[in-house]
Amino acid sequence: MFREISAEEVNRIAAGAREIHAPRGTILFQKGDPAMGFYLLIYGQIKLAFPSPSGAEKVVDIIHPGQSFGEAVVFMEKPYPVYAQALNDCLLLHVSQEVMFQEIGRNQMFARKLLAGLSIRLHSLINDVEAYSLHSCTQRVIGYLLLQGESDPAASKALRITLPVGKAVIASRLNITPETFSRILHDLASAGLISVIGREVVVPDLSKLREHGRDS
């Protein structure tokens, strides 16, 4: 977001930003809280979720380092529709609404980058709806595992993954129950397509896993 803007512009934004050190479990904001700015995650992971009527939760997104969140509701000037919780120790920057609006007025490139980020988020949500509507539970889990290997240049034939968050969080993100998620991992392991040790998943042959996903 801050690439291709000058040091002077960065300094103006920094003047309206503050560091937040959030230990694991910290609630950054609750559903219904007023949105006074947006967040940038430096390190750690943040869960965006909302409670369900049954008392459980639905994970909407898992924020990773380098990602931002909260921009859309700032533009709409509406309260947060979800809550945000630190899944591990996190460092964030919070950029105030006032500075954000001032910089948008001054800087066309900054405004374009914000719009691009919101467009990516919308595209991701559309993909989620498609996956939940058209893909089986097994296909969702396989798709998630394959997605973890996209950033690994060595993962052309095999893949070793350390699940970034707990299985219950991943299951909620995929719109399935934790029990279903565990059963699917067990079934894939029984078929020789993966092996699971704690939070580590090894895929010995990516092509076979992809083929199984197409047939599921």
Short mmCIF file of C-alpha atoms in Angstrom, two decimals:
data_model
loop_
_atom_site.label_atom_id
_atom_site.label_comp_id
_atom_site.label_asym_id
_atom_site.label_seq_id
_atom_site.Cartn_x
_atom_site.Cartn_y
_atom_site.Cartn_z
CA MET A 1 0.00 0.00 0.00
CA PHE A 2 2.85 2.40 0.76
CA ARG A 3 5.04 1.57 -2.21
CA GLU A 4 5.57 4.32 -4.78
CA ILE A 5 4.65 7.12 -2.40
CA SER A 6 7.19 9.64 -1.17
CA ALA A 7 8.89 9.78 2.22
CA GLU A 8 6.96 12.99 2.94
CA GLU A 9 3.67 11.22 2.28
CA VAL A 10 4.69 8.28 4.45
CA ASN A 11 5.61 10.70 7.25
CA ARG A 12 2.16 12.32 7.09
CA ILE A 13 0.50 8.92 7.41
CA ALA A 14 2.90 7.89 10.19
CA ALA A 15 1.91 11.00 12.14
CA GLY A 16 -1.62 9.60 12.37
CA ALA A 17 -0.56 6.01 13.05
CA ARG A 18 0.20 4.21 16.29
CA GLU A 19 1.82 0.90 17.10
CA ILE A 20 -0.27 -1.73 18.82
CA HIS A 21 1.36 -4.69 20.56
CA ALA A 22 -1.36 -7.31 20.93
CA PRO A 23 -0.54 -10.46 22.94
CA ARG A 24 -2.26 -13.67 21.93
CA GLY A 25 -5.98 -13.56 22.68
CA THR A 26 -6.25 -9.76 22.59
CA ILE A 27 -9.55 -8.45 21.19
CA LEU A 28 -8.74 -5.44 18.99
CA PHE A 29 -12.38 -4.53 18.50
CA GLN A 30 -15.78 -6.09 19.02
CA LYS A 31 -18.64 -6.37 16.58
CA GLY A 32 -20.54 -3.09 16.74
CA ASP A 33 -17.59 -0.95 17.84
CA PRO A 34 -17.13 2.31 15.88
CA ALA A 35 -14.44 2.17 13.18
CA MET A 36 -11.92 4.93 13.86
CA GLY A 37 -9.30 3.81 11.34
CA PHE A 38 -7.80 0.75 9.70
CA TYR A 39 -5.10 -1.73 10.70
CA LEU A 40 -1.92 -3.06 9.10
CA LEU A 41 -0.48 -6.30 10.45
CA ILE A 42 3.33 -6.33 10.84
CA TYR A 43 3.69 -9.79 12.38
CA GLY A 44 1.42 -12.41 13.89
CA GLN A 45 -2.07 -13.45 12.76
CA ILE A 46 -5.47 -11.88 13.33
CA LYS A 47 -8.82 -13.64 13.23
CA LEU A 48 -11.89 -11.79 11.94
CA ALA A 49 -15.07 -13.52 13.06
CA PHE A 50 -18.59 -13.04 14.31
CA PRO A 51 -20.55 -15.08 16.87
CA SER A 52 -23.34 -17.34 15.68
CA PRO A 53 -26.73 -17.68 17.41
CA SER A 54 -25.62 -21.10 18.72
CA GLY A 55 -22.76 -19.49 20.63
CA ALA A 56 -20.08 -20.71 18.25
CA GLU A 57 -18.23 -18.43 15.85
CA LYS A 58 -17.81 -18.05 12.09
CA VAL A 59 -14.30 -17.11 10.99
CA VAL A 60 -14.58 -14.65 8.11
CA ASP A 61 -10.88 -14.19 7.44
CA ILE A 62 -7.41 -14.82 8.82
CA ILE A 63 -5.12 -11.83 8.39
CA HIS A 64 -1.43 -12.48 7.72
CA PRO A 65 1.58 -10.13 7.91
CA GLY A 66 1.50 -7.41 5.27
CA GLN A 67 -2.29 -7.42 5.01
CA SER A 68 -4.62 -4.65 6.12
CA PHE A 69 -8.18 -4.78 7.43
CA GLY A 70 -10.94 -2.43 8.48
CA GLU A 71 -10.74 -0.08 5.49
CA ALA A 72 -14.24 -0.75 4.11
CA VAL A 73 -16.18 0.15 7.25
CA VAL A 74 -14.11 3.32 7.66
CA PHE A 75 -15.27 4.48 4.22
CA MET A 76 -18.86 3.55 5.06
CA GLU A 77 -18.58 5.18 8.49
CA LYS A 78 -20.35 2.20 10.03
CA PRO A 79 -19.43 0.01 13.03
CA TYR A 80 -17.36 -3.12 12.63
CA PRO A 81 -19.51 -6.10 11.50
CA VAL A 82 -17.04 -8.60 13.03
CA TYR A 83 -14.62 -8.82 15.93
CA ALA A 84 -10.83 -9.05 15.57
CA GLN A 85 -8.69 -11.23 17.83
CA ALA A 86 -4.96 -11.92 17.91
CA LEU A 87 -4.25 -15.61 17.30
CA ASN A 88 -0.68 -15.15 18.51
CA ASP A 89 1.49 -12.25 19.62
CA CYS A 90 1.01 -9.48 17.06
CA LEU A 91 2.36 -6.09 16.10
CA LEU A 92 0.04 -3.79 14.18
CA LEU A 93 -0.20 -0.24 12.95
CA HIS A 94 -3.49 1.60 13.34
CA VAL A 95 -3.96 4.47 10.87
CA SER A 96 -6.58 6.99 11.96
CA GLN A 97 -9.63 7.73 9.86
CA GLU A 98 -8.83 11.45 9.74
CA VAL A 99 -5.31 10.98 8.34
CA MET A 100 -6.57 8.36 5.92
CA PHE A 101 -9.19 10.72 4.45
CA GLN A 102 -6.71 13.59 4.27
CA GLU A 103 -4.19 11.47 2.37
CA ILE A 104 -6.82 10.18 -0.04
CA GLY A 105 -7.64 13.81 -0.86
CA ARG A 106 -3.96 14.61 -1.50
CA ASN A 107 -2.66 11.41 -3.04
CA GLN A 108 -4.30 9.67 -5.97
CA MET A 109 -1.88 6.73 -5.82
CA PHE A 110 -2.72 6.04 -2.16
CA ALA A 111 -6.44 6.11 -3.00
CA ARG A 112 -5.90 3.69 -5.90
CA LYS A 113 -3.99 1.28 -3.66
CA LEU A 114 -6.77 1.33 -1.08
CA LEU A 115 -9.32 0.58 -3.80
CA ALA A 116 -7.15 -2.23 -5.14
CA GLY A 117 -6.95 -3.77 -1.66
CA LEU A 118 -10.72 -3.60 -1.22
CA SER A 119 -11.22 -5.15 -4.66
CA ILE A 120 -8.94 -8.05 -3.77
CA ARG A 121 -10.88 -8.59 -0.55
CA LEU A 122 -14.19 -8.57 -2.44
CA HIS A 123 -12.83 -11.05 -5.01
CA SER A 124 -11.73 -13.33 -2.17
CA LEU A 125 -15.19 -13.20 -0.57
CA ILE A 126 -16.82 -14.06 -3.91
CA ASN A 127 -14.48 -17.05 -4.24
CA ASP A 128 -15.49 -18.12 -0.73
CA VAL A 129 -19.19 -18.03 -1.60
CA GLU A 130 -18.52 -20.05 -4.76
CA ALA A 131 -16.49 -22.61 -2.82
CA TYR A 132 -19.16 -23.03 -0.13
CA SER A 133 -21.92 -23.33 -2.74
CA LEU A 134 -20.29 -25.54 -5.38
CA HIS A 135 -17.46 -27.44 -3.71
CA SER A 136 -17.70 -30.44 -1.42
CA CYS A 137 -16.18 -30.36 2.07
CA THR A 138 -13.29 -32.52 0.83
CA GLN A 139 -12.64 -30.16 -2.07
CA ARG A 140 -12.53 -27.19 0.31
CA VAL A 141 -9.94 -28.88 2.53
CA ILE A 142 -7.81 -29.96 -0.45
CA GLY A 143 -8.08 -26.48 -1.93
CA TYR A 144 -6.90 -24.99 1.36
CA LEU A 145 -3.90 -27.33 1.53
CA LEU A 146 -2.93 -26.60 -2.07
CA LEU A 147 -3.26 -22.86 -1.45
CA GLN A 148 -0.68 -23.08 1.35
CA GLY A 149 1.86 -24.31 -1.20
CA GLU A 150 1.38 -21.48 -3.69
CA SER A 151 3.97 -19.34 -1.91
CA ASP A 152 6.51 -22.18 -1.76
CA PRO A 153 8.62 -22.24 -4.97
CA ALA A 154 9.94 -25.69 -4.06
CA ALA A 155 6.44 -27.18 -3.90
CA SER A 156 6.20 -28.41 -7.49
CA LYS A 157 5.77 -32.12 -6.69
CA ALA A 158 5.58 -32.44 -2.91
CA LEU A 159 4.57 -30.11 -0.11
CA ARG A 160 5.24 -29.81 3.61
CA ILE A 161 2.84 -27.52 5.48
CA THR A 162 2.71 -26.30 9.03
CA LEU A 163 -0.89 -25.29 9.59
CA PRO A 164 -0.71 -21.60 10.50
CA VAL A 165 -3.59 -21.72 12.99
CA GLY A 166 -5.56 -24.30 14.92
CA LYS A 167 -7.75 -26.82 13.12
CA ALA A 168 -10.94 -25.38 14.61
CA VAL A 169 -10.15 -21.94 13.15
CA ILE A 170 -9.37 -23.41 9.72
CA ALA A 171 -12.57 -25.47 9.82
CA SER A 172 -14.65 -22.38 10.58
CA ARG A 173 -12.90 -20.50 7.76
CA LEU A 174 -13.87 -23.33 5.38
CA ASN A 175 -17.46 -23.36 6.70
CA ILE A 176 -17.24 -26.92 8.02
CA THR A 177 -17.20 -28.36 11.53
CA PRO A 178 -13.90 -29.24 13.28
CA GLU A 179 -15.03 -32.87 13.33
CA THR A 180 -15.55 -32.86 9.55
CA PHE A 181 -12.16 -31.23 9.02
CA SER A 182 -10.42 -33.87 11.14
CA ARG A 183 -12.32 -36.70 9.41
CA ILE A 184 -11.32 -35.45 5.96
CA LEU A 185 -7.67 -35.20 7.00
CA HIS A 186 -7.92 -38.76 8.34
CA ASP A 187 -9.52 -40.00 5.10
CA LEU A 188 -6.85 -38.32 2.97
CA ALA A 189 -4.15 -39.85 5.17
CA SER A 190 -5.75 -43.30 4.91
CA ALA A 191 -5.70 -42.92 1.12
CA GLY A 192 -1.97 -42.17 1.23
CA LEU A 193 -2.47 -38.65 -0.12
CA ILE A 194 -1.16 -36.86 2.99
CA SER A 195 0.41 -37.58 6.34
CA VAL A 196 -0.40 -35.58 9.46
CA ILE A 197 1.73 -35.13 12.57
CA GLY A 198 0.23 -32.52 14.89
CA ARG A 199 -0.04 -29.32 12.84
CA GLU A 200 2.32 -30.52 10.14
CA VAL A 201 0.85 -31.91 6.91
CA VAL A 202 3.02 -33.58 4.27
CA VAL A 203 1.71 -34.01 0.71
CA PRO A 204 4.02 -36.51 -1.04
CA ASP A 205 2.46 -36.06 -4.49
CA LEU A 206 0.64 -32.82 -5.29
CA SER A 207 -0.69 -34.08 -8.62
CA LYS A 208 -2.47 -37.01 -6.93
CA LEU A 209 -4.03 -34.70 -4.34
CA ARG A 210 -5.26 -32.34 -7.08
CA GLU A 211 -6.72 -35.25 -9.01
CA HIS A 212 -8.49 -36.52 -5.90
CA GLY A 213 -9.92 -33.03 -5.38
CA ARG A 214 -11.34 -32.96 -8.90
CA ASP A 215 -12.97 -36.35 -8.39
CA SER A 216 -14.39 -35.64 -4.91
#
